[in-house]
Short mmCIF file of C-alpha atoms in Angstrom, two decimals:
data_model
loop_
_atom_site.label_atom_id
_atom_site.label_comp_id
_atom_site.label_asym_id
_atom_site.label_seq_id
_atom_site.Cartn_x
_atom_site.Cartn_y
_atom_site.Cartn_z
CA MET P 9 -40.55 100.96 327.58
CA PRO P 10 -37.33 102.94 327.17
CA ASN P 11 -36.72 101.86 323.54
CA SER P 12 -40.24 102.12 322.40
CA ARG P 13 -40.93 104.26 319.41
CA THR P 14 -44.12 105.88 318.39
CA VAL P 15 -45.49 104.40 315.23
CA VAL P 16 -47.53 106.66 313.03
CA SER P 17 -49.26 105.23 310.07
CA GLY P 18 -47.28 102.01 310.28
CA PHE P 19 -43.86 103.73 310.04
CA PRO P 20 -41.42 103.92 312.96
CA MET P 21 -40.78 107.41 314.19
CA PRO P 22 -37.75 108.55 316.18
CA ASN P 23 -38.24 109.32 319.85
CA ASN P 24 -38.99 112.74 321.18
CA LEU P 25 -40.34 114.00 317.85
CA PRO P 26 -43.42 116.04 318.16
CA VAL P 27 -46.38 114.52 316.52
CA GLU P 28 -49.11 116.93 315.82
CA SER P 29 -51.72 114.34 315.06
CA SER P 30 -52.15 110.71 314.43
CA VAL P 31 -53.82 110.46 311.05
CA PRO P 32 -54.29 106.96 309.84
CA VAL P 33 -52.73 106.47 306.39
CA GLN P 34 -53.87 103.70 304.22
CA SER P 35 -50.93 101.43 303.61
CA THR P 36 -52.23 99.69 300.54
CA LEU P 37 -53.70 100.89 297.27
CA PRO P 38 -57.34 100.26 296.54
CA VAL P 39 -58.00 97.05 294.75
CA VAL P 40 -60.43 96.99 291.83
CA GLY P 41 -61.11 93.68 290.19
CA ASN P 42 -58.08 92.08 291.86
CA LEU P 43 -55.80 94.68 290.20
CA ILE P 44 -53.86 97.36 292.00
CA VAL P 45 -54.40 100.75 290.40
CA ALA P 46 -50.88 102.02 289.99
CA SER P 47 -51.58 104.74 287.46
CA ASN P 48 -54.39 106.55 285.73
CA LEU P 49 -54.46 104.07 282.82
CA PRO P 50 -57.88 102.77 281.80
CA ILE P 51 -58.62 99.20 282.72
CA VAL P 52 -59.90 96.82 280.10
CA GLY P 53 -61.05 93.55 281.61
CA ASN P 54 -58.21 92.22 283.68
CA ASN P 55 -55.46 94.01 281.74
CA LEU P 56 -54.22 97.55 281.56
CA ALA P 57 -54.81 99.25 278.26
CA PRO P 58 -51.58 100.55 276.72
CA ASN P 59 -51.09 104.27 276.99
CA ASN P 60 -50.37 104.72 273.26
CA PRO P 61 -52.71 107.23 271.66
CA PRO P 62 -53.58 106.51 268.03
CA VAL P 63 -51.44 108.30 265.47
CA ALA P 64 -53.11 109.39 262.25
CA GLY P 65 -50.13 108.40 260.13
CA ASN P 66 -49.81 104.91 261.61
CA LEU P 67 -53.35 103.64 261.45
CA THR P 68 -53.65 99.89 261.35
CA LEU P 69 -56.08 98.69 258.72
CA PRO P 70 -57.88 95.40 258.95
CA SER P 71 -56.36 92.59 256.95
CA CYS P 72 -59.47 92.20 254.81
CA VAL P 73 -60.83 95.47 253.43
CA PRO P 74 -63.80 95.18 251.06
CA VAL P 75 -63.01 96.86 247.72
CA GLU P 76 -65.68 97.54 245.14
CA THR P 77 -64.71 96.20 241.73
CA SER P 78 -66.51 96.71 238.45
CA PRO P 79 -67.69 93.62 236.62
CA PRO P 80 -65.42 92.44 233.79
CA VAL P 81 -66.21 93.87 230.37
CA PRO P 82 -67.02 91.11 227.92
CA ILE P 83 -64.82 91.03 224.82
CA ASN P 84 -66.86 90.48 221.72
CA PRO P 85 -65.09 88.45 219.06
CA PRO P 86 -64.80 90.11 215.62
CA THR P 87 -67.78 89.52 213.45
CA GLN P 88 -67.78 88.78 209.75
CA TRP P 89 -68.59 92.44 209.08
CA ASP P 90 -65.53 93.56 211.04
CA ARG P 91 -63.27 91.38 208.88
CA ASP P 92 -64.99 92.20 205.59
CA VAL P 93 -61.91 94.07 204.42
CA SER P 94 -62.89 94.22 200.75
CA THR P 95 -65.71 96.69 201.50
CA LYS P 96 -63.43 99.02 203.49
CA LEU P 97 -60.70 99.65 200.93
CA PRO P 98 -59.70 103.30 200.40
CA LYS P 99 -61.00 104.69 197.13
CA SER P 100 -57.53 105.97 196.24
CA LEU P 101 -55.94 102.53 196.57
CA LEU P 102 -56.34 101.63 192.88
CA PHE P 103 -53.99 100.67 190.07
CA ASP P 104 -55.07 100.96 186.42
CA GLY P 105 -51.94 99.63 184.75
CA CYS P 106 -50.79 103.08 183.59
CA SER P 107 -49.95 104.86 186.84
CA ASN P 108 -46.85 104.37 188.98
CA TRP P 109 -46.75 100.70 189.94
CA LEU P 110 -44.00 101.10 192.55
CA LEU P 111 -45.95 103.80 194.38
CA PHE P 112 -49.12 101.70 194.39
CA LYS P 113 -47.23 98.67 195.68
CA ARG P 114 -45.77 100.61 198.59
CA LYS P 115 -49.15 102.07 199.53
CA PHE P 116 -50.86 98.69 199.33
CA GLU P 117 -48.26 96.88 201.46
CA HIS P 118 -48.27 99.67 204.05
CA TYR P 119 -52.06 99.64 204.31
CA ALA P 120 -52.08 95.84 204.59
CA ARG P 121 -49.69 96.02 207.57
CA MET P 122 -51.80 98.70 209.23
CA GLN P 123 -54.96 96.58 208.90
CA ASP P 124 -53.18 93.37 209.94
CA TRP P 125 -54.43 91.49 206.91
CA SER P 126 -53.84 87.81 206.57
CA TYR P 127 -52.06 86.28 203.58
CA GLU P 128 -55.37 85.32 202.00
CA GLU P 129 -56.93 88.75 202.60
CA CYS P 130 -53.98 90.46 200.89
CA GLY P 131 -54.56 88.39 197.76
CA ASP P 132 -58.30 89.10 197.70
CA CYS P 133 -57.90 92.85 198.26
CA LEU P 134 -55.15 93.16 195.67
CA GLY P 135 -57.54 91.81 193.05
CA TRP P 136 -60.20 94.34 194.06
CA CYS P 137 -57.69 97.21 193.71
CA LEU P 138 -56.98 96.54 190.02
CA THR P 139 -58.75 98.43 187.22
CA GLY P 140 -58.26 99.06 183.51
CA LYS P 141 -55.31 97.27 181.93
CA ALA P 142 -54.29 95.80 185.27
CA MET P 143 -57.73 94.24 185.65
CA ASP P 144 -57.53 92.76 182.15
CA PHE P 145 -54.16 91.25 182.99
CA TYR P 146 -55.58 89.86 186.24
CA ALA P 147 -58.40 88.22 184.27
CA LEU P 148 -55.84 86.45 182.07
CA LEU P 149 -53.90 85.23 185.08
CA THR P 150 -56.96 83.82 186.81
CA GLU P 151 -58.52 82.25 183.74
CA GLY P 152 -59.49 78.72 184.70
CA ARG P 153 -58.48 79.39 188.32
CA GLU P 154 -60.74 80.68 191.06
CA THR P 155 -58.02 82.45 193.01
CA LEU P 156 -54.32 83.22 192.72
CA PRO P 157 -51.88 83.14 195.66
CA TYR P 158 -50.86 86.57 196.85
CA ALA P 159 -47.12 86.11 196.30
CA GLU P 160 -47.61 84.81 192.76
CA LEU P 161 -50.05 87.60 191.89
CA MET P 162 -47.70 90.29 193.20
CA GLN P 163 -44.77 88.81 191.28
CA ARG P 164 -46.72 88.66 188.01
CA LEU P 165 -47.88 92.26 188.38
CA GLN P 166 -44.33 93.34 189.19
CA GLU P 167 -43.01 91.67 186.04
CA ARG P 168 -45.76 93.19 183.89
CA PHE P 169 -46.02 96.75 185.19
CA GLY P 170 -42.90 97.26 187.30
CA ALA P 171 -40.29 96.73 184.61
CA ARG P 172 -37.86 99.68 184.52
CA GLU P 173 -35.99 101.01 181.55
CA LEU P 174 -32.23 101.28 181.62
CA PRO P 175 -30.83 104.36 183.39
CA ALA P 176 -29.07 105.50 180.20
CA THR P 177 -32.33 105.32 178.24
CA ALA P 178 -34.24 107.19 180.93
CA GLN P 179 -31.58 109.91 181.10
CA GLY P 180 -31.64 110.39 177.34
CA ARG P 181 -35.41 110.75 177.39
CA PHE P 182 -35.11 113.23 180.26
CA GLN P 183 -32.66 115.43 178.34
CA ASP P 184 -34.98 115.65 175.31
CA VAL P 185 -38.18 116.50 177.17
CA GLN P 186 -39.84 119.90 176.58
CA GLN P 187 -42.99 121.61 177.80
CA GLU P 188 -45.90 120.82 175.52
CA ARG P 189 -48.36 123.38 174.21
CA GLY P 190 -51.33 123.71 176.52
CA GLU P 191 -49.47 122.02 179.38
CA SER P 192 -49.80 123.96 182.63
CA LEU P 193 -46.84 124.83 184.81
CA ASP P 194 -48.02 122.41 187.51
CA ASP P 195 -48.29 119.50 185.06
CA TRP P 196 -44.94 120.38 183.51
CA SER P 197 -43.17 120.45 186.88
CA ASP P 198 -44.75 117.12 187.91
CA ARG P 199 -43.66 115.47 184.67
CA VAL P 200 -40.11 116.77 185.01
CA LEU P 201 -39.82 115.52 188.60
CA THR P 202 -41.14 112.08 187.63
CA LEU P 203 -38.72 111.73 184.74
CA ALA P 204 -35.77 112.93 186.82
CA THR P 205 -36.55 110.49 189.63
CA THR P 206 -36.62 107.62 187.14
CA ALA P 207 -33.52 108.70 185.23
CA PHE P 208 -31.36 109.29 188.31
CA ARG P 209 -32.81 106.65 190.64
CA VAL P 210 -29.35 105.25 191.47
CA LEU P 211 -28.14 108.69 192.57
CA PRO P 212 -29.11 110.74 195.64
CA TYR P 213 -32.55 112.31 195.52
CA ALA P 214 -31.07 115.81 195.96
CA TYR P 215 -29.21 115.43 192.67
CA ALA P 216 -32.37 114.31 190.86
CA THR P 217 -34.24 117.33 192.25
CA GLU P 218 -31.48 119.70 191.12
CA GLN P 219 -31.58 118.29 187.60
CA ALA P 220 -35.38 118.55 187.53
CA VAL P 221 -35.30 122.25 188.52
CA THR P 222 -32.76 122.99 185.79
CA LYS P 223 -34.78 121.14 183.16
CA PHE P 224 -37.95 122.92 184.31
CA TYR P 225 -36.86 126.43 183.27
CA HIS P 226 -34.72 125.30 180.32
CA GLY P 227 -37.62 123.36 178.83
CA LEU P 228 -40.24 126.13 179.10
CA LEU P 229 -42.01 127.22 175.92
CA ASP P 230 -41.49 130.83 176.96
CA LYS P 231 -37.73 131.11 176.56
CA GLU P 232 -37.60 134.64 177.97
CA ALA P 233 -39.33 133.46 181.13
CA GLY P 234 -36.94 130.54 181.38
CA LYS P 235 -33.96 132.87 181.04
CA HIS P 236 -35.36 135.18 183.72
CA VAL P 237 -35.86 132.29 186.16
CA SER P 238 -32.43 130.77 185.47
CA LEU P 239 -30.67 134.06 186.32
CA GLN P 240 -32.21 133.96 189.81
CA LEU P 241 -30.78 130.48 190.48
CA PRO P 242 -33.76 128.76 192.15
CA THR P 243 -32.84 125.98 194.57
CA SER P 244 -36.13 124.08 194.54
CA MET P 245 -39.06 123.43 192.25
CA GLY P 246 -41.26 125.58 194.46
CA ASP P 247 -38.91 128.55 194.10
CA ALA P 248 -38.80 128.14 190.32
CA MET P 249 -42.60 127.98 190.15
CA ASN P 250 -42.99 131.15 192.23
CA MET P 251 -40.42 133.03 190.12
CA MET P 252 -42.22 131.99 186.97
CA LYS P 253 -45.59 133.14 188.29
CA ILE P 254 -44.16 136.51 189.36
CA TYR P 255 -42.60 136.98 185.94
CA SER P 256 -45.91 136.20 184.20
CA HIS P 257 -47.77 138.63 186.48
CA VAL P 258 -45.27 141.43 185.76
CA GLN P 259 -45.48 140.79 182.01
CA LEU P 260 -49.27 141.03 182.07
CA ALA P 261 -49.15 144.22 184.15
CA CYS P 262 -46.63 145.84 181.81
CA ALA P 263 -48.65 144.85 178.76
CA ALA P 264 -51.80 146.40 180.22
CA ALA P 265 -50.12 149.73 181.12
CA PRO P 266 -49.62 151.06 177.52
CA MET P 267 -53.22 150.23 176.67
CA ASP P 268 -54.46 152.27 179.64
CA SER P 269 -52.28 155.24 178.62
CA GLN P 270 -53.55 155.09 175.02
CA ASN P 271 -57.15 155.06 176.22
CA GLY P 272 -56.46 158.13 178.37
CA GLU P 273 -54.95 160.03 175.43
CA ARG P 274 -57.96 159.25 173.26
CA GLU P 275 -60.36 160.56 175.90
CA GLU P 276 -58.41 163.84 176.07
#
């Protein structure tokens, strides 16, 4: 046939082309499980597995992951011993009727807030904190009554022990105060500070401290020591105390020096 073409491996070839050999070529891909293998992807069942290698940062976790949890800790309700506040009062939280009532009141109210006392517990503990004259007054208030409400008890104690003298009276008493014989420097400084705080309570605390320092060295029994301290112009009670102690030490050292020299002359 003039228009016939040689077909090699199912493909038409042009005429007069040399064909070295006729090698049969498979025209279709092998079939495995009714699927044509078109790539080197692994076959899973009847579907091709996706060629997406797992990435460490994008791991998919199961929706339900078992997590170990510790059992709940039971909360024990407070026992009677935990709320027995009267047996846990600080030993320093006492008022005898002669000490500073305002200071005791502040300490008591602050401690009651810290311990979260109830209204009834405050009244009970306040009675346990009273001694001396304050306890005698409490006995009069509760005569014929088992208990006394906390607010009423605090008000009665305030009226009895918290009454303040007039500022003019307190200032006059402050101006006349002097160090007593046998009174130590520490006791004298404490007394002066207390009187100054009471006398100048309506003024800034810095002014009361300044007046107390001045009265401290002016009211000393040793007038020479007071004069020595006043010339150095102390700015606080601590400075005045240190200056006074240094002066006393120097005086004792100077008094002992002549005695040592006299003893040396006698030995010669």
